[in-house]
XYZ file of C-alpha atoms in Angstrom:
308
model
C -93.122 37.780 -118.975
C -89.542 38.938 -119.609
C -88.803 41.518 -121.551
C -85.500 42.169 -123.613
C -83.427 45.419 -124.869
C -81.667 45.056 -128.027
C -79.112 46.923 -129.335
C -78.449 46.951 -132.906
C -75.198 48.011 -134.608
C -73.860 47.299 -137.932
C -74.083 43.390 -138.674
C -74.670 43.165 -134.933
C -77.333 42.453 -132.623
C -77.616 41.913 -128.703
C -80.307 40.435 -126.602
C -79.901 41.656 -122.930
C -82.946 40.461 -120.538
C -82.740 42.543 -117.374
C -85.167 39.965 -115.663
C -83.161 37.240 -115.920
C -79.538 38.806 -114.083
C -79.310 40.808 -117.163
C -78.281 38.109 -119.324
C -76.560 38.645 -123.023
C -78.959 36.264 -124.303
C -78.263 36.586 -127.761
C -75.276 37.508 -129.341
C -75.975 37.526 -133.179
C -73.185 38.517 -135.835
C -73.385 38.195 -139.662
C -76.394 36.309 -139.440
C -75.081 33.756 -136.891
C -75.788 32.671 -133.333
C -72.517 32.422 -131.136
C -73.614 32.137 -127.370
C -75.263 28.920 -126.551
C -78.970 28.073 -126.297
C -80.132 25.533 -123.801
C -82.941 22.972 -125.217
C -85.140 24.310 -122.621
C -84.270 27.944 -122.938
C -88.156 28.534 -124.175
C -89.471 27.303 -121.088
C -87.553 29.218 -118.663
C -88.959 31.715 -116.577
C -88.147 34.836 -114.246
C -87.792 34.070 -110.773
C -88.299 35.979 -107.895
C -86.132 33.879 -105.659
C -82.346 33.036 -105.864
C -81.407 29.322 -106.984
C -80.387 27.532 -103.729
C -78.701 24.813 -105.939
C -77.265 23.739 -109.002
C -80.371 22.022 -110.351
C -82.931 24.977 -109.969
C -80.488 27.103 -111.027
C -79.808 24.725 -114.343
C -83.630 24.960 -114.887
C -84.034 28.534 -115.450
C -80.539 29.375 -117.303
C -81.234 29.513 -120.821
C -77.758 29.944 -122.399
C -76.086 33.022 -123.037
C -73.818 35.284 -120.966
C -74.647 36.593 -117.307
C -72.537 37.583 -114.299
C -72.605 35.361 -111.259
C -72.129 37.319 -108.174
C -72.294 38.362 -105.366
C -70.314 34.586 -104.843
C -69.876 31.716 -107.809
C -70.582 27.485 -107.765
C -72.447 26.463 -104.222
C -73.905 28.824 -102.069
C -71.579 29.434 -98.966
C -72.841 27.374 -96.091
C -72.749 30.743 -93.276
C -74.400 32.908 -95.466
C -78.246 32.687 -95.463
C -78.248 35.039 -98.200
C -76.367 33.632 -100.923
C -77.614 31.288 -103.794
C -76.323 29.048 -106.320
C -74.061 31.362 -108.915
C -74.970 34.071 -106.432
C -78.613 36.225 -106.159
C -77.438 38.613 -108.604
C -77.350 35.746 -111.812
C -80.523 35.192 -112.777
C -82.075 38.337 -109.921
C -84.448 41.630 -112.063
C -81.701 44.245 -113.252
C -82.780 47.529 -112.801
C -82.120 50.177 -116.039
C -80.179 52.584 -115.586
C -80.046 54.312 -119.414
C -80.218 52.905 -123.043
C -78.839 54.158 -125.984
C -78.520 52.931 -129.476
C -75.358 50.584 -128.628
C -75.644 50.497 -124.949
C -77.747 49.494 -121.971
C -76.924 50.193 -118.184
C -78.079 48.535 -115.641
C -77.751 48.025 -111.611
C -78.608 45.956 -108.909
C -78.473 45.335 -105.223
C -78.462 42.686 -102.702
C -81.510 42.941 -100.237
C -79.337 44.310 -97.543
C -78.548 47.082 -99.464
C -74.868 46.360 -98.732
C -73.567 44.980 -102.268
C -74.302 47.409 -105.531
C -73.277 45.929 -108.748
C -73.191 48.675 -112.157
C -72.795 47.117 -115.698
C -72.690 48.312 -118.910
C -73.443 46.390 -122.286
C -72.113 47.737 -125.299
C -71.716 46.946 -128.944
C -68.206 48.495 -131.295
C -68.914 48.825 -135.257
C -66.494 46.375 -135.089
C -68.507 44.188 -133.900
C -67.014 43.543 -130.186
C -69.144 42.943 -127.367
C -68.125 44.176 -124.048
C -69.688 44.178 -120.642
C -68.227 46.978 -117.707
C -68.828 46.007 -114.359
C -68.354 47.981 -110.567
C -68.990 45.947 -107.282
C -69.490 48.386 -104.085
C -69.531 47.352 -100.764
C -71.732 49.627 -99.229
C -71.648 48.372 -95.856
C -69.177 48.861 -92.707
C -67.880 45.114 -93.099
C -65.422 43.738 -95.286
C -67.144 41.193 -97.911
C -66.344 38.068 -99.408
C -66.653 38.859 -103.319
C -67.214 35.619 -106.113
C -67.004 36.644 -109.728
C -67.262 34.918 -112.455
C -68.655 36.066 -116.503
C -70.526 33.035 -116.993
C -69.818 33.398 -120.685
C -71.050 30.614 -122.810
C -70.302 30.170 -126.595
C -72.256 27.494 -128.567
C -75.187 27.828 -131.226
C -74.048 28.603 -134.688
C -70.460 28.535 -133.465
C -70.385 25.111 -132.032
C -72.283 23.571 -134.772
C -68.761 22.253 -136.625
C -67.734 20.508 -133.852
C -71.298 18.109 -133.989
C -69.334 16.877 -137.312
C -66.072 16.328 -135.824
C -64.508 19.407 -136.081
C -61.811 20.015 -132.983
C -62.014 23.409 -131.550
C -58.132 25.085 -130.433
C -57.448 27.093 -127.747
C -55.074 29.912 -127.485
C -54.023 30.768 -124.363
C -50.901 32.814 -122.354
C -48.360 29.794 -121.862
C -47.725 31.458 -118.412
C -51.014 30.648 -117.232
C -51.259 27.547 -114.790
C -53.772 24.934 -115.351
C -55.527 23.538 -112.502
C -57.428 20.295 -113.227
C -60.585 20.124 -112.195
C -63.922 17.616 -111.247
C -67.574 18.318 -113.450
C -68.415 20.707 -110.488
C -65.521 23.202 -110.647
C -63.666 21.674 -107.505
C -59.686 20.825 -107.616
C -58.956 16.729 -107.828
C -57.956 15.312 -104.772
C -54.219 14.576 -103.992
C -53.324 11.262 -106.106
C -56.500 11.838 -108.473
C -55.428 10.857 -112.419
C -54.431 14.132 -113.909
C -53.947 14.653 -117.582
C -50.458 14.211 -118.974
C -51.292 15.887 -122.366
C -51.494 19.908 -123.099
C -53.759 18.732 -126.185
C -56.199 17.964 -123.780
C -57.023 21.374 -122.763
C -55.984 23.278 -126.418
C -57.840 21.196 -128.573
C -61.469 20.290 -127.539
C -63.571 17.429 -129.320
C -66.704 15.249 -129.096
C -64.458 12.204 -128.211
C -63.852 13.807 -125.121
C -65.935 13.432 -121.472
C -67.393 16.992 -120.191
C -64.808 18.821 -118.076
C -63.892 21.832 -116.374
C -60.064 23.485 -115.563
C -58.937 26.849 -114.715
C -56.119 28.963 -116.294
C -54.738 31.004 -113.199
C -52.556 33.843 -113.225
C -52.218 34.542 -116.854
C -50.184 37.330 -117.596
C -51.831 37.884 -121.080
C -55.508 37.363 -120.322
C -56.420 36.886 -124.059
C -58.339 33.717 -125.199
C -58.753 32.591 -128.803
C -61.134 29.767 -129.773
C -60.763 28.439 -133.384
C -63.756 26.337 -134.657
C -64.914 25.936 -138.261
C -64.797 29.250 -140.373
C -64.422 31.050 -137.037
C -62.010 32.877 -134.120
C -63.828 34.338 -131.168
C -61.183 36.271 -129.092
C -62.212 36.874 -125.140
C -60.208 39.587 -123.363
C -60.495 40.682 -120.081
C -58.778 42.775 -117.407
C -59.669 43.208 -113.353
C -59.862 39.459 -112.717
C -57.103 37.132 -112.513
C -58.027 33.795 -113.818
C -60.625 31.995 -116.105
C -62.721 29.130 -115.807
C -62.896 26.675 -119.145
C -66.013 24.101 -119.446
C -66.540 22.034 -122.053
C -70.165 20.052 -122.729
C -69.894 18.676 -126.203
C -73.225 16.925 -125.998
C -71.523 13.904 -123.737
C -73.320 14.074 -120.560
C -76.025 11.872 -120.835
C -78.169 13.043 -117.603
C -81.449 15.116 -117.130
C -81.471 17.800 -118.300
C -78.433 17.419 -120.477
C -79.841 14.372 -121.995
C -76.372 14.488 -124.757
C -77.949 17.873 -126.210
C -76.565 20.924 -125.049
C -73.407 22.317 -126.423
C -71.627 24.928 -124.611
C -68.616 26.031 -124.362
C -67.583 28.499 -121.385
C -65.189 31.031 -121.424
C -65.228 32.445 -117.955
C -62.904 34.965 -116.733
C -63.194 35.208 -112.694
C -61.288 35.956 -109.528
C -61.248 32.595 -108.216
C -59.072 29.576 -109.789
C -61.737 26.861 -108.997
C -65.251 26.400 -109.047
C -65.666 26.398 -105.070
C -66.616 30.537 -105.043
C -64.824 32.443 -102.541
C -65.009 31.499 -99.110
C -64.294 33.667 -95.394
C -60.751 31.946 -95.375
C -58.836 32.711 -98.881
C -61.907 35.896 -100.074
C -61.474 37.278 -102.205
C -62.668 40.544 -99.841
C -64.247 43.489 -100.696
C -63.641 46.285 -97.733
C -66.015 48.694 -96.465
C -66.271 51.422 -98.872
C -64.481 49.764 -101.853
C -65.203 49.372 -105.383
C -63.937 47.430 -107.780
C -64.287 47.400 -111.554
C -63.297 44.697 -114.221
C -64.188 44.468 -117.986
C -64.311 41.796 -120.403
C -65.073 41.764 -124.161
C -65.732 39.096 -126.821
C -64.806 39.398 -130.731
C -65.716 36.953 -133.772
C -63.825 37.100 -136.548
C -63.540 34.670 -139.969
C -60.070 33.029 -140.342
C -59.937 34.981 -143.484
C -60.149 38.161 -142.144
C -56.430 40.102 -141.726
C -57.297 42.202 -139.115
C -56.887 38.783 -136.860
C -53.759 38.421 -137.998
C -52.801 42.358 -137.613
C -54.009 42.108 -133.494
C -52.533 38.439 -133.114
């Protein structure tokens, strides 16, 4: 059975679950959930084999916020090794050091060639934010997916079940790059949208979907929903993945219940992972360190308005 480390500061309280690719499971704030719960979250249990696809992977995520590496989406079809969201996602985190509003943690492929290092914490402020390092450890240059599989929903998303529209705010400079359920780019010729409001304001009436913002030069996004702003920042990888599931995919095991909304900052514009063409690489020796936060605040509250 998995156990959890909590960290409790202020009106704030984490659930981290080292078992499960040291997954945020819980994110609680003022008394309210704001990552997303799958409907089968209760029956999930810790594996001690890597996904090889999308549906056993599906099976055992219960919500929440984890880091897919050591590649994202399909496992790549040279590699042996890899697994669906990459081994590391839902892999036994070792613990490195807790502390009243932190929890460190590590883990390694089973070559010993990839070492990942992250860092929960929790602010009096209430912010959220994971530190990550990726070493390559081995004499060969590595092909590195990243993604924060970072999933709002719960308590958060409950507004929209009544018809609320959620907004995004996002760096105009950012490109977006429509594309299919499974995180791949539409074909040449495939019906794109013509609107902006399809990707800035985010409703029920709408199918499931996935784009990516590339190259923003601000890498600030604010979600408005209800009585609340969450605010995802992040720095050391270049784009983000958006997907939206608004309880409109009518398929096992979505079965027009789950409710998610992911915020995903990552270092590849597309759900396709990284690949031995395009990398991105990781060279012998190198580390590499990126760090994203997440903030909830009431539209009421100034201090919103005093970082906008």
């Amino acid at each position: 059975m998995a156990t959890s480390v909590t960290l409790l500061v202020g009106d704030s309280q984490l659930e981290i679950i080292p078992q499960e690719g040291a997954v945020l499971a819980k994110f609680q704030n003022h008394g309210e959930q704001f990552l997303a719960e799958t409907p089968w979250a209760a029956a999930v249990v810790t594996s001690a084999t890597p996904a090889p696809d999308e549906p056993s992977w599906v099976k055992n995520w219960r919500g929440g916020w984890q880091l897919c590496a050591p590649n994202t989406g399909s496992p790549g079809e040279r590699d042996e090794d890899s697994a669906f969201h990459g081994a590391a996602s839902q892999a036994n985190w070792i613990v490195s050091g807790v502390t009243n509003d932190s929890v460190s943690l590590s883990w390694m492929d089973d070559h010993g060639e990839i070492e990942l290092a992250r860092r929960w914490n929790i602010g009096e402020t209430g912010v959220v934010s994971t530190t990550t390092s990726a070493t390559n450890h081995s004499g060969d240059q590595k092909v590195l997916g990243l993604a924060e599989h970072l999933i709002l929903g719960s308590d958060f998303l409950q507004p929209v079940k009544h018809g609320s529209v959620v907004s995004l705010n996002f760096c105009s400079s950012a490109t977006i790059i429509e594309l299919d359920i499974s995180g791949a780019p539409l074909e040449v010729g495939a019906k794109r949208s013509a609107s902006t409001a399809d990707f800035t304001r985010l409703s029920v009436r709408q199918p499931a979907k996935v784009f990516a913002l590339a190259h923003p030069q601000k890498k600030t996004i604010s979600i408005e929903v209800g009585e609340w702003v969450a605010r995802v920042e992040w720095e050391g990888l270049d784009h983000a993945l958006i997907w939206q599931e608004f309880g409109t995919s009518a398929e096992s095991p979505w079965n027009n219940q789950v409710f998610a909304l992911g915020i995903e900052p990552t270092n590849v514009a597309h759900g396709l992972g990284a690949n031995d063409v395009d990398g991105p690489f990781l060279s012998p020796g190198q580390t590499i360190t990126w760090k994203t936060s997440l903030q909830f605040f009431r539209k009421v509250d100034d201090s919103l308005e005093e970082r906008a």
